[in-house]
PDB file of C-alpha atoms in Angstrom:
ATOM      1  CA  UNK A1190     -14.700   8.706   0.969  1.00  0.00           C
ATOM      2  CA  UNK A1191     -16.053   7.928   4.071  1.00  0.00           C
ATOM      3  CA  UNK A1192     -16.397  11.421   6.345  1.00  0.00           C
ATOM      4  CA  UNK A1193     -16.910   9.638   9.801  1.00  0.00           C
ATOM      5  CA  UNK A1194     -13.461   7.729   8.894  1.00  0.00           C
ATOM      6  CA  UNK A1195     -11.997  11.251   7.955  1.00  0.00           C
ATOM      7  CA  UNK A1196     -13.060  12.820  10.892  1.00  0.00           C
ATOM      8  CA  UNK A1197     -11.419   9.596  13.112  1.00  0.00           C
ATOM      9  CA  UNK A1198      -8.188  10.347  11.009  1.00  0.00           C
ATOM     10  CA  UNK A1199      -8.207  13.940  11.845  1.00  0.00           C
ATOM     11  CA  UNK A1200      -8.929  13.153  16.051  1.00  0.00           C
ATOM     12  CA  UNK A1201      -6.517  10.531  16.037  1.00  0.00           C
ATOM     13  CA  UNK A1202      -3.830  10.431  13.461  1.00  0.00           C
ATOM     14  CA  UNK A1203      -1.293  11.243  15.946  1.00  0.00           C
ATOM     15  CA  UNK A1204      -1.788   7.760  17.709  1.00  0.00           C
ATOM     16  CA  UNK A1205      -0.233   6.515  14.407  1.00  0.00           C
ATOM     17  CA  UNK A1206       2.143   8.532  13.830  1.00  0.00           C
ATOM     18  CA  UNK A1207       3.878   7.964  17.312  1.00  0.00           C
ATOM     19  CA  UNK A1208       3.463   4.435  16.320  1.00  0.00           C
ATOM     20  CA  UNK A1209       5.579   5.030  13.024  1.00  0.00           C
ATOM     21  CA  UNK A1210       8.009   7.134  14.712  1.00  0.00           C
ATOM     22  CA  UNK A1211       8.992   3.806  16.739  1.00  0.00           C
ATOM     23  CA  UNK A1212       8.085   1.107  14.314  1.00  0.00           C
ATOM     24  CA  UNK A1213       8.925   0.723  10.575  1.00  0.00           C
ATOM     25  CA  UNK A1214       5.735  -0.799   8.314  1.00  0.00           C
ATOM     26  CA  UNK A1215       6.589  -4.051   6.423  1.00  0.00           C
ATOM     27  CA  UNK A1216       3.538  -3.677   3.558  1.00  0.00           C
ATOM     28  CA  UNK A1217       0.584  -1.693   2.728  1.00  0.00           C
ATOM     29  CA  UNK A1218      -1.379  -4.588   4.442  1.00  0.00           C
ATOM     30  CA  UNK A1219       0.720  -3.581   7.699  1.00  0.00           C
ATOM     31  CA  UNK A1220      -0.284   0.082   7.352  1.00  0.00           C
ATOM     32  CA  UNK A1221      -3.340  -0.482   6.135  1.00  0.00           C
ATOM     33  CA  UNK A1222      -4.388  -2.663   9.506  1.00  0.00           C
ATOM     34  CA  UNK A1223      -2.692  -0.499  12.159  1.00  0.00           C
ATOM     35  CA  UNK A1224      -4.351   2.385  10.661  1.00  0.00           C
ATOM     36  CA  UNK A1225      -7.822   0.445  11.426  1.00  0.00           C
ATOM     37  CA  UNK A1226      -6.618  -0.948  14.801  1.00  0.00           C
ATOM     38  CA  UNK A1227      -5.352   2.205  15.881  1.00  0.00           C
ATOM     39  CA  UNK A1228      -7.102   5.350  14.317  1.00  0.00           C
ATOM     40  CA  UNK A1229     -10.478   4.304  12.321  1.00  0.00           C
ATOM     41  CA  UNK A1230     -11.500   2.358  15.196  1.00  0.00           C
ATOM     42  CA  UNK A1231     -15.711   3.295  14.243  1.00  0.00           C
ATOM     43  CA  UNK A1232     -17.463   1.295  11.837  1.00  0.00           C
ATOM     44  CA  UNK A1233     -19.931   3.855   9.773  1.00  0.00           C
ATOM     45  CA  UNK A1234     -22.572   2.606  12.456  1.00  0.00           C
ATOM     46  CA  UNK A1235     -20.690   2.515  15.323  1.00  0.00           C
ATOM     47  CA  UNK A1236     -19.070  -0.571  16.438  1.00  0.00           C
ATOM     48  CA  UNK A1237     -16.315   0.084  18.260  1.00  0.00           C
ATOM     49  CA  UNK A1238     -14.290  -2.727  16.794  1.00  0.00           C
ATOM     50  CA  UNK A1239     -13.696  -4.533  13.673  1.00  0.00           C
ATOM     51  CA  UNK A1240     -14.065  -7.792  12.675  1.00  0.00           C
ATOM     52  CA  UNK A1241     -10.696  -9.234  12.047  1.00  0.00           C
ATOM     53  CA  UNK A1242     -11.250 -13.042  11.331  1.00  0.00           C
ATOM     54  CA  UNK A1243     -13.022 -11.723   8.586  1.00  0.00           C
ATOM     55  CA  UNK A1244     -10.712  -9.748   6.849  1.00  0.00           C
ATOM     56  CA  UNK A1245      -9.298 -10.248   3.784  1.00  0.00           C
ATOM     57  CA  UNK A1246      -6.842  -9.060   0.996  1.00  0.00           C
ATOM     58  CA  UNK A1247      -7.195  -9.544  -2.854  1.00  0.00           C
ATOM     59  CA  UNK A1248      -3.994  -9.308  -4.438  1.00  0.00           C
ATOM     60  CA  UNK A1249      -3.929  -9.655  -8.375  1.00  0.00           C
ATOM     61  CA  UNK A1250      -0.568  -9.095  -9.416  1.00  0.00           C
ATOM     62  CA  UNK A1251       3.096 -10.301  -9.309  1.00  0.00           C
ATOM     63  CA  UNK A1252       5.449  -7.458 -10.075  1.00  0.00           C
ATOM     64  CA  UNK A1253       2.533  -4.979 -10.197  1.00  0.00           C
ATOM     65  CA  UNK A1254      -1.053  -4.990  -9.546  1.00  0.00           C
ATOM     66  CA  UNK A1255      -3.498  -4.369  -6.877  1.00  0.00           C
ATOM     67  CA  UNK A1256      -4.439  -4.972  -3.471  1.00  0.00           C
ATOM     68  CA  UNK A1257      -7.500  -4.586  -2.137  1.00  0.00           C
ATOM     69  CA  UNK A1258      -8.596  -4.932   1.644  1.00  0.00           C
ATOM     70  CA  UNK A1259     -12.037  -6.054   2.519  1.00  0.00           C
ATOM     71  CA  UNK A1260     -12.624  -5.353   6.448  1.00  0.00           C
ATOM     72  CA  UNK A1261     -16.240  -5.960   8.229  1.00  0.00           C
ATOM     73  CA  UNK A1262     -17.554  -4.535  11.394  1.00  0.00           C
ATOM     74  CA  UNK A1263     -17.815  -6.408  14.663  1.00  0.00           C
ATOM     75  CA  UNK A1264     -21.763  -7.634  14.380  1.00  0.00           C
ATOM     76  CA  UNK A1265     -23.131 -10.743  14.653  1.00  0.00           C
ATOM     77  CA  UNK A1266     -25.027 -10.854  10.815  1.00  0.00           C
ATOM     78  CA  UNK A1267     -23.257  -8.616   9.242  1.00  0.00           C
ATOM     79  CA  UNK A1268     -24.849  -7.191   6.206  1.00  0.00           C
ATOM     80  CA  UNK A1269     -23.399  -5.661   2.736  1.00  0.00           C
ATOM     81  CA  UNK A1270     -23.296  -2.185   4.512  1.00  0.00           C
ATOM     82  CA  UNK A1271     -21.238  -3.492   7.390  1.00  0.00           C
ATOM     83  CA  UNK A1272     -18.301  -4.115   4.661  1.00  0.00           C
ATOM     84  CA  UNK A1273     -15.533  -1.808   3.571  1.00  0.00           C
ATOM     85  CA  UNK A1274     -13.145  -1.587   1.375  1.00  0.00           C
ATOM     86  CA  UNK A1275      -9.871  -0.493   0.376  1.00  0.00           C
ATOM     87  CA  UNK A1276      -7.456  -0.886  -3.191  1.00  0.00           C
ATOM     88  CA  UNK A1277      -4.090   0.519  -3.611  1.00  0.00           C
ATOM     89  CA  UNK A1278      -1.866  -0.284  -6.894  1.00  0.00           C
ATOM     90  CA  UNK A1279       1.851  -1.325  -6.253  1.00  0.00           C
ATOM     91  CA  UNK A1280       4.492  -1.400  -8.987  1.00  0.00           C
ATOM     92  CA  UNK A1281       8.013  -3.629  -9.212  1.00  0.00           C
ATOM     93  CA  UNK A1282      10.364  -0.868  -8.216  1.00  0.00           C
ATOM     94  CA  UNK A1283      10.913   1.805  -6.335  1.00  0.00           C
ATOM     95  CA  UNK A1284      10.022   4.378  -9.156  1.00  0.00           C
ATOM     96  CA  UNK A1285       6.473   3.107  -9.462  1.00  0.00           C
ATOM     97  CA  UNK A1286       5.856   1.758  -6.126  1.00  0.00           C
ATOM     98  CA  UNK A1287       4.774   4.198  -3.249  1.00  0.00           C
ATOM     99  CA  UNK A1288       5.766   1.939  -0.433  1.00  0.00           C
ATOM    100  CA  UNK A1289       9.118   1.012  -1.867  1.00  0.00           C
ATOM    101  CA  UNK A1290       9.866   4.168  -2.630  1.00  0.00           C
ATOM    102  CA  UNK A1291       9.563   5.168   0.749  1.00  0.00           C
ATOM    103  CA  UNK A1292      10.721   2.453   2.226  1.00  0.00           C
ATOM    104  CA  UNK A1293      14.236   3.836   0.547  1.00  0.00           C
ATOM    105  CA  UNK A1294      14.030   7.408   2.005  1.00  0.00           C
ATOM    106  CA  UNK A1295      16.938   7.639   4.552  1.00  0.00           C
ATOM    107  CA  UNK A1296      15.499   9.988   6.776  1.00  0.00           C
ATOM    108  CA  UNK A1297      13.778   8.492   9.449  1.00  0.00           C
ATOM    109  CA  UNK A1298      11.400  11.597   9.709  1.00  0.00           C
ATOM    110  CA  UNK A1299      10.480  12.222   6.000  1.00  0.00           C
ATOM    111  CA  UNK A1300       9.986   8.312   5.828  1.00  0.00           C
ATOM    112  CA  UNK A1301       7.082   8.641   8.943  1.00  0.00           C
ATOM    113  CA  UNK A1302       5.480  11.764   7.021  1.00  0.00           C
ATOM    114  CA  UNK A1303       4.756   9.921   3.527  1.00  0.00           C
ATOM    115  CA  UNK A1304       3.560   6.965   5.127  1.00  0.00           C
ATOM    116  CA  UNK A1305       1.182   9.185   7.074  1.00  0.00           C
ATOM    117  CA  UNK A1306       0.407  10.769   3.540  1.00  0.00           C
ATOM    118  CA  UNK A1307      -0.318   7.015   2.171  1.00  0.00           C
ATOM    119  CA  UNK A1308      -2.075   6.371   5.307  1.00  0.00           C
ATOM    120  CA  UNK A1309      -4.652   9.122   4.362  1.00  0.00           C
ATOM    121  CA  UNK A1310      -4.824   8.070   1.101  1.00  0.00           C
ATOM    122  CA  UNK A1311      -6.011   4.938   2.339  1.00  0.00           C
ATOM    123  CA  UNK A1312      -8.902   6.272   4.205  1.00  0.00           C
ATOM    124  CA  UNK A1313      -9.789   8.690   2.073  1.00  0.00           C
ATOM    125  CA  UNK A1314     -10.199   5.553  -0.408  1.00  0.00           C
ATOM    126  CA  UNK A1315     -11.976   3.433   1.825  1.00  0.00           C
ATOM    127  CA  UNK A1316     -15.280   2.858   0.575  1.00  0.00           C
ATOM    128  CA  UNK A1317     -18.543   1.027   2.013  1.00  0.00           C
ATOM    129  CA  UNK A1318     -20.756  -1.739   0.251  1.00  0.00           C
ATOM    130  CA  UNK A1319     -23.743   1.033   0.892  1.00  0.00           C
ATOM    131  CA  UNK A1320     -26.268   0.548  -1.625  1.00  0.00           C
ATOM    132  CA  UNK A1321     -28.012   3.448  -0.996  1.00  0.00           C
TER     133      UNK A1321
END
């Protein structure tokens, strides 16, 4: 966990919620990049954007697996620190998939609080290339 993204989530995670509240999220790739476009806009070291022609998303699975989101700050060279990364599993169904499941929630409100909650999750995965 990452404490200068947590403290971004706790300044600005109502800019993403109002964003919820008018918008419905297709994937976890969806959340997981308005969640960096919109609340963790700091890099560890500052930049005030990220790098998004250099993004990219692992995905290992077909019914179930893994995705993982690779994001890079906005520098010229970047280096191994200026990387970050983020997994989250996904299942087949409903029942064993977080996104689905919420994605079947009929209230409109409930849906915008879990997908807050799996935003969070998200950054409080997010993890840096930091060697030291």
């Amino acid at each position: 966990m990452i404490l200068n993204y947590v403290k971004q989530w706790e300044e600005r995670k109502h800019l993403l919620e109002q964003w919820l509240t008018k918008n419905e999220p297709n994937s976890y790739q969806f959340i997981y990049e308005t969640l960096f476009r919109l609340v963790i806009t700091r890099s560890e070291r500052g930049e005030l954007e990220w790098d998004w022609k250099r993004f990219r998303k692992f995905d290992d699975g077909t019914f179930q697996g893994n995705q993982i989101f690779i994001l890079c700050s906005n520098v010229y060279q970047p280096e191994l620190t200026d990387y970050i990364f983020t997994s989250v599993a996904y299942g087949s169904c409903s029942a064993c998939d977080t996104f689905q499941w919420i994605e079947m929630l009929q209230d409109k409100e409930e849906r915008v609080k879990q997908y807050m909650t799996l935003a969070l999750h998200m950054v409080q995965e997010t993890k840096s290339f930091n060697t030291k």
